[in-house]
mmCIF file of C-alpha atoms in Angstrom:
data_model
loop_
_atom_site.group_PDB
_atom_site.id
_atom_site.type_symbol
_atom_site.label_atom_id
_atom_site.label_comp_id
_atom_site.label_asym_id
_atom_site.label_seq_id
_atom_site.Cartn_x
_atom_site.Cartn_y
_atom_site.Cartn_z
ATOM 1 C CA MET D 152 75.453 -26.893 -66.507
ATOM 2 C CA GLU D 153 79.211 -27.171 -67.189
ATOM 3 C CA TYR D 154 81.404 -27.929 -64.333
ATOM 4 C CA LEU D 155 85.089 -28.545 -63.932
ATOM 5 C CA ASN D 156 86.406 -32.002 -63.844
ATOM 6 C CA ASN D 157 86.234 -32.092 -60.085
ATOM 7 C CA ASN D 158 82.455 -31.250 -60.344
ATOM 8 C CA ILE D 159 82.605 -28.696 -57.703
ATOM 9 C CA LEU D 160 82.738 -25.177 -59.244
ATOM 10 C CA PHE D 161 80.947 -24.023 -62.158
ATOM 11 C CA THR D 162 83.082 -23.865 -65.269
ATOM 12 C CA HIS D 163 82.479 -20.044 -65.991
ATOM 13 C CA HIS D 164 83.198 -18.957 -62.373
ATOM 14 C CA PHE D 165 86.022 -16.662 -62.714
ATOM 15 C CA GLY D 166 88.090 -14.821 -60.026
ATOM 16 C CA PHE D 167 90.033 -16.035 -57.179
ATOM 17 C CA ARG D 168 91.469 -19.052 -59.097
ATOM 18 C CA LYS D 169 94.389 -19.792 -61.421
ATOM 19 C CA ARG D 170 93.698 -19.529 -65.098
ATOM 20 C CA PHE D 171 90.287 -17.817 -64.502
ATOM 21 C CA ALA D 172 91.261 -14.151 -64.395
ATOM 22 C CA THR D 173 89.362 -11.052 -65.400
ATOM 23 C CA GLU D 174 90.640 -11.293 -68.917
ATOM 24 C CA ASP D 175 89.150 -14.775 -69.248
ATOM 25 C CA ALA D 176 85.762 -13.623 -68.036
ATOM 26 C CA ILE D 177 85.783 -10.661 -70.532
ATOM 27 C CA PHE D 178 86.928 -13.045 -73.302
ATOM 28 C CA LYS D 179 84.069 -15.475 -72.557
ATOM 29 C CA LEU D 180 81.518 -12.679 -72.455
ATOM 30 C CA THR D 181 82.598 -10.933 -75.718
ATOM 31 C CA HIS D 182 83.195 -14.255 -77.489
ATOM 32 C CA ASP D 183 79.699 -15.518 -76.764
ATOM 33 C CA ILE D 184 77.952 -12.246 -77.800
ATOM 34 C CA LEU D 185 80.028 -12.008 -80.909
ATOM 35 C CA GLU D 186 79.269 -15.686 -81.820
ATOM 36 C CA ALA D 187 75.474 -14.897 -81.530
ATOM 37 C CA LEU D 188 75.684 -11.658 -83.515
ATOM 38 C CA ASN D 189 77.675 -13.540 -86.284
ATOM 39 C CA MET D 190 74.960 -16.094 -86.429
ATOM 40 C CA LYS D 191 72.333 -13.287 -86.591
ATOM 41 C CA THR D 192 70.765 -14.521 -83.416
ATOM 42 C CA PRO D 193 69.164 -11.944 -81.026
ATOM 43 C CA VAL D 194 71.308 -11.741 -77.988
ATOM 44 C CA GLY D 195 71.145 -9.755 -74.757
ATOM 45 C CA SER D 196 73.139 -9.551 -71.588
ATOM 46 C CA ILE D 197 72.239 -8.593 -67.973
ATOM 47 C CA LEU D 198 75.214 -7.361 -66.069
ATOM 48 C CA PHE D 199 74.539 -7.634 -62.250
ATOM 49 C CA ASP D 200 76.302 -6.151 -59.244
ATOM 50 C CA LEU D 201 75.704 -7.268 -55.783
ATOM 51 C CA SER D 202 75.894 -4.856 -52.725
ATOM 52 C CA LYS D 203 78.185 -5.939 -49.983
ATOM 53 C CA ALA D 204 78.204 -9.575 -51.297
ATOM 54 C CA PHE D 205 81.006 -10.822 -49.127
ATOM 55 C CA ASP D 206 79.496 -9.360 -46.170
ATOM 56 C CA SER D 207 76.060 -10.768 -46.922
ATOM 57 C CA VAL D 208 77.007 -14.496 -47.018
ATOM 58 C CA ASN D 209 74.679 -16.256 -44.561
ATOM 59 C CA HIS D 210 76.655 -18.695 -42.492
ATOM 60 C CA ALA D 211 73.775 -21.096 -42.164
ATOM 61 C CA LEU D 212 72.988 -21.147 -45.884
ATOM 62 C CA LEU D 213 76.721 -21.619 -46.751
ATOM 63 C CA LEU D 214 77.122 -24.511 -44.290
ATOM 64 C CA ASN D 215 73.994 -26.201 -45.919
ATOM 65 C CA LYS D 216 75.460 -25.920 -49.377
ATOM 66 C CA LEU D 217 78.895 -27.487 -48.452
ATOM 67 C CA PRO D 218 77.685 -31.125 -48.763
ATOM 68 C CA TYR D 219 76.441 -30.521 -52.315
ATOM 69 C CA CYS D 220 80.088 -29.376 -53.012
ATOM 70 C CA GLY D 221 81.461 -32.552 -51.473
ATOM 71 C CA ILE D 222 82.515 -30.880 -48.317
ATOM 72 C CA VAL D 223 81.402 -33.172 -45.495
ATOM 73 C CA GLY D 224 82.770 -34.764 -42.338
ATOM 74 C CA LYS D 225 85.786 -33.203 -40.749
ATOM 75 C CA SER D 226 86.196 -30.736 -43.639
ATOM 76 C CA LYS D 227 82.767 -29.296 -42.990
ATOM 77 C CA LEU D 228 83.461 -29.288 -39.258
ATOM 78 C CA LEU D 229 86.598 -27.232 -39.848
ATOM 79 C CA ILE D 230 84.766 -24.638 -41.913
ATOM 80 C CA GLU D 231 81.942 -24.577 -39.367
ATOM 81 C CA SER D 232 84.430 -23.779 -36.569
ATOM 82 C CA TYR D 233 86.173 -21.235 -38.795
ATOM 83 C CA LEU D 234 82.753 -19.268 -39.414
ATOM 84 C CA LEU D 235 80.625 -19.904 -36.278
ATOM 85 C CA ASN D 236 80.997 -18.159 -32.950
ATOM 86 C CA ARG D 237 82.960 -15.221 -34.340
ATOM 87 C CA PHE D 238 82.461 -11.950 -32.549
ATOM 88 C CA GLN D 239 83.356 -8.328 -33.671
ATOM 89 C CA SER D 240 83.519 -5.002 -32.159
ATOM 90 C CA VAL D 241 84.014 -1.613 -33.810
ATOM 91 C CA GLN D 242 86.244 1.122 -32.458
ATOM 92 C CA LEU D 243 86.058 4.778 -33.471
ATOM 93 C CA SER D 244 88.717 7.314 -32.875
ATOM 94 C CA CYS D 245 87.936 10.942 -32.675
ATOM 95 C CA SER D 246 91.156 12.841 -33.467
ATOM 96 C CA THR D 247 89.666 16.335 -32.155
ATOM 97 C CA SER D 248 88.881 15.098 -28.739
ATOM 98 C CA ASN D 249 91.566 12.301 -28.808
ATOM 99 C CA SER D 250 89.027 9.778 -27.520
ATOM 100 C CA LYS D 251 87.790 6.333 -28.581
ATOM 101 C CA ILE D 252 84.306 4.808 -28.623
ATOM 102 C CA THR D 253 84.014 1.107 -28.743
ATOM 103 C CA SER D 254 80.910 -0.847 -29.537
ATOM 104 C CA ASN D 255 79.658 -3.932 -27.581
ATOM 105 C CA TRP D 256 80.785 -7.342 -28.905
ATOM 106 C CA ALA D 257 78.312 -8.911 -31.461
ATOM 107 C CA LEU D 258 77.995 -12.302 -32.810
ATOM 108 C CA VAL D 259 78.913 -12.348 -36.632
ATOM 109 C CA LYS D 260 76.138 -14.330 -38.512
ATOM 110 C CA HIS D 261 76.896 -13.115 -42.028
ATOM 111 C CA GLY D 262 79.938 -12.570 -44.179
ATOM 112 C CA VAL D 263 83.152 -14.353 -45.012
ATOM 113 C CA PRO D 264 86.319 -13.116 -43.374
ATOM 114 C CA GLN D 265 87.909 -10.742 -45.774
ATOM 115 C CA GLY D 266 91.585 -10.594 -46.192
ATOM 116 C CA SER D 267 91.739 -14.390 -45.570
ATOM 117 C CA ILE D 268 92.545 -17.115 -47.967
ATOM 118 C CA LEU D 269 89.349 -18.927 -47.317
ATOM 119 C CA GLY D 270 86.999 -15.975 -47.617
ATOM 120 C CA PRO D 271 86.969 -15.878 -51.415
ATOM 121 C CA ILE D 272 86.732 -19.652 -51.715
ATOM 122 C CA LEU D 273 83.807 -19.783 -49.488
ATOM 123 C CA PHE D 274 82.127 -17.081 -51.387
ATOM 124 C CA LEU D 275 82.546 -19.096 -54.729
ATOM 125 C CA LEU D 276 80.970 -21.997 -53.073
ATOM 126 C CA TYR D 277 78.167 -19.957 -51.774
ATOM 127 C CA ILE D 278 77.107 -18.629 -55.255
ATOM 128 C CA ASN D 279 78.114 -21.974 -57.080
ATOM 129 C CA ASP D 280 74.486 -22.957 -57.421
ATOM 130 C CA LEU D 281 73.272 -19.808 -58.975
ATOM 131 C CA PRO D 282 73.523 -21.308 -62.610
ATOM 132 C CA HIS D 283 70.850 -23.847 -61.549
ATOM 133 C CA ALA D 284 68.359 -21.075 -60.994
ATOM 134 C CA LEU D 285 68.597 -20.237 -64.698
ATOM 135 C CA LEU D 286 67.308 -23.576 -65.981
ATOM 136 C CA ASP D 287 69.706 -23.413 -68.935
ATOM 137 C CA LYS D 288 67.960 -20.393 -70.369
ATOM 138 C CA ALA D 289 71.058 -18.295 -69.988
ATOM 139 C CA THR D 290 74.787 -18.557 -69.899
ATOM 140 C CA PRO D 291 76.207 -17.162 -66.740
ATOM 141 C CA ILE D 292 79.586 -15.690 -66.307
ATOM 142 C CA LEU D 293 80.480 -15.136 -62.594
ATOM 143 C CA PHE D 294 83.321 -12.947 -61.473
ATOM 144 C CA ALA D 295 83.530 -12.288 -57.749
ATOM 145 C CA ASP D 296 80.333 -10.307 -56.805
ATOM 146 C CA ASP D 297 79.776 -9.312 -60.509
ATOM 147 C CA LYS D 298 77.476 -11.553 -62.574
ATOM 148 C CA SER D 299 76.810 -11.529 -66.280
ATOM 149 C CA LEU D 300 74.240 -13.382 -68.093
ATOM 150 C CA ILE D 301 74.080 -14.001 -71.846
ATOM 151 C CA ILE D 302 70.646 -14.686 -73.258
ATOM 152 C CA THR D 303 69.885 -15.562 -76.835
ATOM 153 C CA GLY D 304 66.443 -15.906 -78.480
ATOM 154 C CA LYS D 305 64.978 -17.152 -81.717
ATOM 155 C CA SER D 306 63.396 -13.695 -82.163
ATOM 156 C CA THR D 307 63.523 -10.324 -80.602
ATOM 157 C CA SER D 308 60.155 -10.887 -78.854
ATOM 158 C CA SER D 309 61.141 -14.323 -77.469
ATOM 159 C CA LEU D 310 64.442 -12.786 -76.206
ATOM 160 C CA GLN D 311 62.518 -10.097 -74.351
ATOM 161 C CA GLU D 312 60.242 -12.630 -72.823
ATOM 162 C CA ASP D 313 63.146 -14.910 -71.805
ATOM 163 C CA ILE D 314 64.998 -11.849 -70.275
ATOM 164 C CA ASN D 315 61.975 -11.062 -68.119
ATOM 165 C CA VAL D 316 61.635 -14.761 -66.925
ATOM 166 C CA ILE D 317 65.467 -14.973 -66.205
ATOM 167 C CA PHE D 318 65.477 -11.631 -64.330
ATOM 168 C CA GLY D 319 62.658 -12.917 -62.221
ATOM 169 C CA GLN D 320 64.508 -16.271 -61.554
ATOM 170 C CA ILE D 321 67.796 -14.565 -60.773
ATOM 171 C CA SER D 322 66.223 -12.019 -58.598
ATOM 172 C CA GLN D 323 64.460 -14.885 -56.553
ATOM 173 C CA TRP D 324 67.765 -16.539 -56.267
ATOM 174 C CA PHE D 325 69.471 -13.472 -54.854
ATOM 175 C CA GLN D 326 66.646 -12.997 -52.400
ATOM 176 C CA ASP D 327 66.559 -16.688 -51.315
ATOM 177 C CA ASN D 328 70.316 -16.445 -50.694
ATOM 178 C CA CYS D 329 70.222 -13.163 -48.704
ATOM 179 C CA LEU D 330 72.010 -11.182 -51.480
ATOM 180 C CA SER D 331 70.965 -7.688 -52.579
ATOM 181 C CA LEU D 332 71.175 -6.550 -56.081
ATOM 182 C CA ASN D 333 72.766 -3.164 -56.638
ATOM 183 C CA ILE D 334 70.207 -1.761 -59.117
ATOM 184 C CA SER D 335 72.214 1.385 -59.897
ATOM 185 C CA LYS D 336 75.187 -0.780 -61.142
ATOM 186 C CA THR D 337 73.010 -3.408 -62.936
ATOM 187 C CA ASN D 338 72.632 -2.968 -66.678
ATOM 188 C CA PHE D 339 70.977 -4.686 -69.617
ATOM 189 C CA LEU D 340 72.578 -4.609 -73.117
#
């Protein structure tokens, strides 16, 4: 796996960082596909979309992953205090009766605080180990909650076999990390 010189974030992890914008992710995806086509190598891509990815981040799993990213000691305790023991309530307003209904307060066990500076960074750390699930059989290009995999094969039949294996591996990783694949927005090329 390729990692940046700080060895924390995967190299092809685009979004929420300087010099890793949408255009860079698109360039990497098209460049790698065109390179394989120019070499007459069978190539395919699986384009994944996750359902409610930012809301699905499991706090316990995220906190367990932090030491692998070098976040330990007081830094980890700070993130723990930021995530744990948060409560939320929902309030609905009815304009016709001019009334409000409020739910009971509930402990938040999943999700990164959206609209915060730390939320996207914590999400990147949460999915940072996804490339390890692929066992170097595919090139992942990660952008926020959208994931693309480029797979090449020696032949069309070996490509199809690898795609099936990789799809199983990535599906298992999503399940293990409490993330749901949005099948209607997932495509294979």
